[in-house]
Amino acid sequence: MADLTPSPAQAWLARQAYSWVLRLGTPAYLWRVWARGREEPDYRLNWWQRLGWYDKAYRAQWRGAEGFRDACPVVWVHAVSLGEARAAVPLIQALRRQCAGMRLLLTHTTATGREAGKALLNAEHGDMQTWLPYDTPGAVWRFLRFHRPQVGVLMETEVWPNVQHQALEAGVPMVLANARLSEKSLRQGLRLSALMKPAAQALAAVLAQTDADARRLAQLLQGASPNGLQALRVCGNVKFDMSPDAALLARGRAWQQALKAQVPDAHLVMAASTREGEEASLLAAWQAARKPAGARLLIVPRHPQRFDEVAMRVQASGLSLSRRSQWVGDAPDAQALQAQVWLGDSMREMPAYFAASDMALLGGSFAPLGGQNLIEAAACGCPIVVGPSTFNFEEAAELSLAADAARRARDWPEGVAKALAWLQEGSAAERQARCLVFAQAHQGAADLMAREILLRLRPAGRATRGGA
């Protein structure tokens, strides 16, 4: 393939044009953040941090946590949203094992990512959490100048032109960890090669999930400067290293036992991480399917701002509903045990939902959205039926299908039918065992990635350069 690397002049002009578009769009960006805060109030929390400004309380906490040693290396990890924050858990654990004194700076773009990221902070080490700065030169420069990270880690697909340029100027090595790149994203990156190729080429290392991801990333990275990329390596998928919380697994199993005690022939089928527009087709398929009298449906929407919308759709379908948020304590009440549909409208309980379920259907895979993380279901011992669209987890999907930890369907009606039929094959213990063997067979990526990241720690204290 021809090298499409732009000249330095072309790259400079593209970045300048991009930066001016973002500067002019800053009011619209802030309005969008504020508007999302109507349904998710955390979006309005410390909004000025998105512009690289930090109030006195934050500055004092970052600079002067009692007992904090300035010698501790600052490792910056960006986990844009909920999925990336979950995936960052085993990687951050591996980083701490290999660099016990590290201080974590955790950034996010979404409120769900920020909420999930709170559990990753260690106050004794002076860890802190903030918003990723808006990708203007000034905001990124202020962020880097204040925090002075010694290495930056971007999870999966997050490459930003000014973040990359400013970090390279400041001498902050940036690593793209658990990296993946679809054919569609590659085509988009090559179309915007004057902007995106220099950003990708400024990375110090790219740690890919699969050989296919590495091949696509190599095309985007073609022509990298000797001062930029140092390594393109296939490390596997860090999501296989995720360990479900034992207390949440126990909670889900208790829900399952309570349901089966009340309804002996009960089977709970979960629709995991459903996206907008999917629930209508799911509910229609569920109502049309031939299913045991005790079959129950559990819907867990991907985005919390849609909980009420999904609840109203279920009620409009004529099915009885129980919402997790309305249970008293951690156990389903009498009304929940009789309801035809459960709504998983809580945060950070996904392992409990998988553990409670006999079978799952993967949201985002029955529409052309690429699917969600199916590895978490396997790690919880829950078999899953996927739709035709799994490009976000292409290799993991194929491996799970080969291990019979997952099965594929063309659409929601076939997916529901396959899930119900699968329940009649063999025993629940056999299905669970296949899932666990599959999940455990592909572990080890977190330690590999942590070693590559820590190899690139720069010396502390270097001043940053940049501009407004």
PDB file of C-alpha atoms in Angstrom, residues 238-374:
ATOM      1  CA  VAL A 238      -7.124  -7.275  28.646  1.00  0.00           C
ATOM      2  CA  LYS A 239     -10.837  -7.885  29.194  1.00  0.00           C
ATOM      3  CA  PHE A 240     -10.072 -11.583  29.597  1.00  0.00           C
ATOM      4  CA  ASP A 241      -8.184 -10.616  32.773  1.00  0.00           C
ATOM      5  CA  MET A 242     -11.255  -9.064  34.363  1.00  0.00           C
ATOM      6  CA  SER A 243     -12.247 -10.865  37.564  1.00  0.00           C
ATOM      7  CA  PRO A 244     -15.935 -10.431  38.424  1.00  0.00           C
ATOM      8  CA  ASP A 245     -16.528  -9.207  41.957  1.00  0.00           C
ATOM      9  CA  ALA A 246     -17.210 -12.268  44.131  1.00  0.00           C
ATOM     10  CA  ALA A 247     -19.782 -10.415  46.240  1.00  0.00           C
ATOM     11  CA  LEU A 248     -21.721  -9.391  43.129  1.00  0.00           C
ATOM     12  CA  LEU A 249     -21.630 -12.944  41.779  1.00  0.00           C
ATOM     13  CA  ALA A 250     -22.990 -14.200  45.098  1.00  0.00           C
ATOM     14  CA  ARG A 251     -25.708 -11.534  45.000  1.00  0.00           C
ATOM     15  CA  GLY A 252     -26.808 -12.614  41.533  1.00  0.00           C
ATOM     16  CA  ARG A 253     -26.861 -16.284  42.477  1.00  0.00           C
ATOM     17  CA  ALA A 254     -29.016 -15.424  45.481  1.00  0.00           C
ATOM     18  CA  TRP A 255     -31.476 -13.648  43.148  1.00  0.00           C
ATOM     19  CA  GLN A 256     -31.566 -16.730  40.934  1.00  0.00           C
ATOM     20  CA  GLN A 257     -32.186 -19.043  43.899  1.00  0.00           C
ATOM     21  CA  ALA A 258     -34.973 -16.796  45.201  1.00  0.00           C
ATOM     22  CA  LEU A 259     -36.640 -16.798  41.781  1.00  0.00           C
ATOM     23  CA  LYS A 260     -36.413 -20.570  41.338  1.00  0.00           C
ATOM     24  CA  ALA A 261     -37.687 -21.140  44.873  1.00  0.00           C
ATOM     25  CA  GLN A 262     -40.791 -19.091  44.083  1.00  0.00           C
ATOM     26  CA  VAL A 263     -41.182 -20.290  40.468  1.00  0.00           C
ATOM     27  CA  PRO A 264     -39.619 -23.786  40.199  1.00  0.00           C
ATOM     28  CA  ASP A 265     -39.536 -23.826  36.368  1.00  0.00           C
ATOM     29  CA  ALA A 266     -38.181 -20.265  36.134  1.00  0.00           C
ATOM     30  CA  HIS A 267     -35.491 -19.371  33.584  1.00  0.00           C
ATOM     31  CA  LEU A 268     -34.069 -15.857  33.506  1.00  0.00           C
ATOM     32  CA  VAL A 269     -32.922 -14.648  30.071  1.00  0.00           C
ATOM     33  CA  MET A 270     -30.960 -11.405  30.099  1.00  0.00           C
ATOM     34  CA  ALA A 271     -30.668  -8.807  27.347  1.00  0.00           C
ATOM     35  CA  ALA A 272     -27.306  -7.254  28.200  1.00  0.00           C
ATOM     36  CA  SER A 273     -26.352  -3.659  27.403  1.00  0.00           C
ATOM     37  CA  THR A 274     -29.217  -2.936  25.041  1.00  0.00           C
ATOM     38  CA  ARG A 275     -29.025   0.199  22.933  1.00  0.00           C
ATOM     39  CA  GLU A 276     -31.637   2.689  21.786  1.00  0.00           C
ATOM     40  CA  GLY A 277     -34.132   1.103  19.406  1.00  0.00           C
ATOM     41  CA  GLU A 278     -33.338  -2.485  20.365  1.00  0.00           C
ATOM     42  CA  GLU A 279     -35.877  -2.990  23.153  1.00  0.00           C
ATOM     43  CA  ALA A 280     -38.922  -2.693  20.870  1.00  0.00           C
ATOM     44  CA  SER A 281     -37.714  -5.559  18.661  1.00  0.00           C
ATOM     45  CA  LEU A 282     -36.626  -7.571  21.691  1.00  0.00           C
ATOM     46  CA  LEU A 283     -39.992  -7.269  23.434  1.00  0.00           C
ATOM     47  CA  ALA A 284     -41.876  -8.167  20.267  1.00  0.00           C
ATOM     48  CA  ALA A 285     -39.675 -11.234  19.788  1.00  0.00           C
ATOM     49  CA  TRP A 286     -40.050 -12.231  23.436  1.00  0.00           C
ATOM     50  CA  GLN A 287     -43.840 -12.005  23.365  1.00  0.00           C
ATOM     51  CA  ALA A 288     -44.046 -13.975  20.096  1.00  0.00           C
ATOM     52  CA  ALA A 289     -41.705 -16.763  21.214  1.00  0.00           C
ATOM     53  CA  ARG A 290     -42.830 -20.141  22.487  1.00  0.00           C
ATOM     54  CA  LYS A 291     -41.355 -20.237  25.977  1.00  0.00           C
ATOM     55  CA  PRO A 292     -41.837 -22.026  29.295  1.00  0.00           C
ATOM     56  CA  ALA A 293     -44.405 -20.505  31.626  1.00  0.00           C
ATOM     57  CA  GLY A 294     -41.664 -19.631  34.108  1.00  0.00           C
ATOM     58  CA  ALA A 295     -39.467 -17.761  31.627  1.00  0.00           C
ATOM     59  CA  ARG A 296     -38.510 -14.274  32.737  1.00  0.00           C
ATOM     60  CA  LEU A 297     -36.771 -11.491  30.793  1.00  0.00           C
ATOM     61  CA  LEU A 298     -34.132  -9.226  32.345  1.00  0.00           C
ATOM     62  CA  ILE A 299     -33.261  -6.049  30.386  1.00  0.00           C
ATOM     63  CA  VAL A 300     -30.124  -4.099  31.299  1.00  0.00           C
ATOM     64  CA  PRO A 301     -29.849  -0.959  29.127  1.00  0.00           C
ATOM     65  CA  ARG A 302     -26.385   0.256  28.187  1.00  0.00           C
ATOM     66  CA  HIS A 303     -26.999   3.877  29.199  1.00  0.00           C
ATOM     67  CA  PRO A 304     -28.573   4.887  32.533  1.00  0.00           C
ATOM     68  CA  GLN A 305     -30.360   7.911  31.087  1.00  0.00           C
ATOM     69  CA  ARG A 306     -32.609   5.448  29.216  1.00  0.00           C
ATOM     70  CA  PHE A 307     -33.831   3.506  32.265  1.00  0.00           C
ATOM     71  CA  ASP A 308     -37.174   5.334  32.500  1.00  0.00           C
ATOM     72  CA  GLU A 309     -37.718   5.158  28.737  1.00  0.00           C
ATOM     73  CA  VAL A 310     -37.204   1.388  28.725  1.00  0.00           C
ATOM     74  CA  ALA A 311     -39.481   0.968  31.750  1.00  0.00           C
ATOM     75  CA  MET A 312     -42.283   2.796  29.944  1.00  0.00           C
ATOM     76  CA  ARG A 313     -41.774   0.674  26.820  1.00  0.00           C
ATOM     77  CA  VAL A 314     -42.056  -2.549  28.836  1.00  0.00           C
ATOM     78  CA  GLN A 315     -45.226  -1.355  30.543  1.00  0.00           C
ATOM     79  CA  ALA A 316     -46.690  -0.263  27.208  1.00  0.00           C
ATOM     80  CA  SER A 317     -46.120  -3.793  25.889  1.00  0.00           C
ATOM     81  CA  GLY A 318     -48.489  -5.151  28.534  1.00  0.00           C
ATOM     82  CA  LEU A 319     -45.828  -7.124  30.405  1.00  0.00           C
ATOM     83  CA  SER A 320     -45.542  -6.775  34.177  1.00  0.00           C
ATOM     84  CA  LEU A 321     -42.361  -5.029  35.310  1.00  0.00           C
ATOM     85  CA  SER A 322     -40.089  -4.931  38.336  1.00  0.00           C
ATOM     86  CA  ARG A 323     -37.271  -2.401  38.555  1.00  0.00           C
ATOM     87  CA  ARG A 324     -34.084  -3.296  40.436  1.00  0.00           C
ATOM     88  CA  SER A 325     -33.884   0.257  41.802  1.00  0.00           C
ATOM     89  CA  GLN A 326     -37.203  -0.260  43.606  1.00  0.00           C
ATOM     90  CA  TRP A 327     -36.236  -3.434  45.442  1.00  0.00           C
ATOM     91  CA  VAL A 328     -35.801  -3.080  49.191  1.00  0.00           C
ATOM     92  CA  GLY A 329     -32.204  -4.094  49.917  1.00  0.00           C
ATOM     93  CA  ASP A 330     -30.328  -6.617  47.803  1.00  0.00           C
ATOM     94  CA  ALA A 331     -33.071  -9.207  47.329  1.00  0.00           C
ATOM     95  CA  PRO A 332     -35.977  -9.297  44.845  1.00  0.00           C
ATOM     96  CA  ASP A 333     -39.300  -8.697  46.561  1.00  0.00           C
ATOM     97  CA  ALA A 334     -42.530 -10.671  46.064  1.00  0.00           C
ATOM     98  CA  GLN A 335     -43.637  -8.402  43.217  1.00  0.00           C
ATOM     99  CA  ALA A 336     -40.289  -8.882  41.448  1.00  0.00           C
ATOM    100  CA  LEU A 337     -40.508 -12.661  41.701  1.00  0.00           C
ATOM    101  CA  GLN A 338     -43.857 -12.632  39.903  1.00  0.00           C
ATOM    102  CA  ALA A 339     -43.021  -9.953  37.301  1.00  0.00           C
ATOM    103  CA  GLN A 340     -42.544 -11.056  33.695  1.00  0.00           C
ATOM    104  CA  VAL A 341     -39.733  -8.559  33.089  1.00  0.00           C
ATOM    105  CA  TRP A 342     -36.980  -7.294  35.353  1.00  0.00           C
ATOM    106  CA  LEU A 343     -35.284  -4.002  34.535  1.00  0.00           C
ATOM    107  CA  GLY A 344     -31.645  -3.775  35.607  1.00  0.00           C
ATOM    108  CA  ASP A 345     -31.650  -0.039  36.313  1.00  0.00           C
ATOM    109  CA  SER A 346     -28.658   0.093  38.638  1.00  0.00           C
ATOM    110  CA  MET A 347     -24.972   0.843  38.142  1.00  0.00           C
ATOM    111  CA  ARG A 348     -21.976  -1.433  38.752  1.00  0.00           C
ATOM    112  CA  GLU A 349     -24.046  -4.615  39.173  1.00  0.00           C
ATOM    113  CA  MET A 350     -23.456  -6.258  35.784  1.00  0.00           C
ATOM    114  CA  PRO A 351     -21.740  -9.360  37.287  1.00  0.00           C
ATOM    115  CA  ALA A 352     -24.779  -9.865  39.518  1.00  0.00           C
ATOM    116  CA  TYR A 353     -27.108  -9.688  36.519  1.00  0.00           C
ATOM    117  CA  PHE A 354     -25.042 -12.237  34.581  1.00  0.00           C
ATOM    118  CA  ALA A 355     -24.827 -14.544  37.606  1.00  0.00           C
ATOM    119  CA  ALA A 356     -28.599 -14.417  38.060  1.00  0.00           C
ATOM    120  CA  SER A 357     -29.253 -15.288  34.410  1.00  0.00           C
ATOM    121  CA  ASP A 358     -29.427 -18.689  32.755  1.00  0.00           C
ATOM    122  CA  MET A 359     -28.721 -17.174  29.351  1.00  0.00           C
ATOM    123  CA  ALA A 360     -27.944 -13.762  27.853  1.00  0.00           C
ATOM    124  CA  LEU A 361     -28.509 -11.918  24.574  1.00  0.00           C
ATOM    125  CA  LEU A 362     -25.860  -9.361  23.586  1.00  0.00           C
ATOM    126  CA  GLY A 363     -27.143  -5.839  23.083  1.00  0.00           C
ATOM    127  CA  GLY A 364     -25.587  -3.763  20.325  1.00  0.00           C
ATOM    128  CA  SER A 365     -25.026  -6.875  18.212  1.00  0.00           C
ATOM    129  CA  PHE A 366     -28.532  -7.159  16.716  1.00  0.00           C
ATOM    130  CA  ALA A 367     -28.166  -3.690  15.179  1.00  0.00           C
ATOM    131  CA  PRO A 368     -25.104  -2.613  13.138  1.00  0.00           C
ATOM    132  CA  LEU A 369     -23.337  -1.281  16.257  1.00  0.00           C
ATOM    133  CA  GLY A 370     -20.547  -3.843  16.687  1.00  0.00           C
ATOM    134  CA  GLY A 371     -21.752  -5.367  19.941  1.00  0.00           C
ATOM    135  CA  GLN A 372     -20.596  -4.983  23.537  1.00  0.00           C
ATOM    136  CA  ASN A 373     -18.157  -6.870  25.736  1.00  0.00           C
ATOM    137  CA  LEU A 374     -19.172 -10.546  25.662  1.00  0.00           C
TER     138      LEU A 374
END
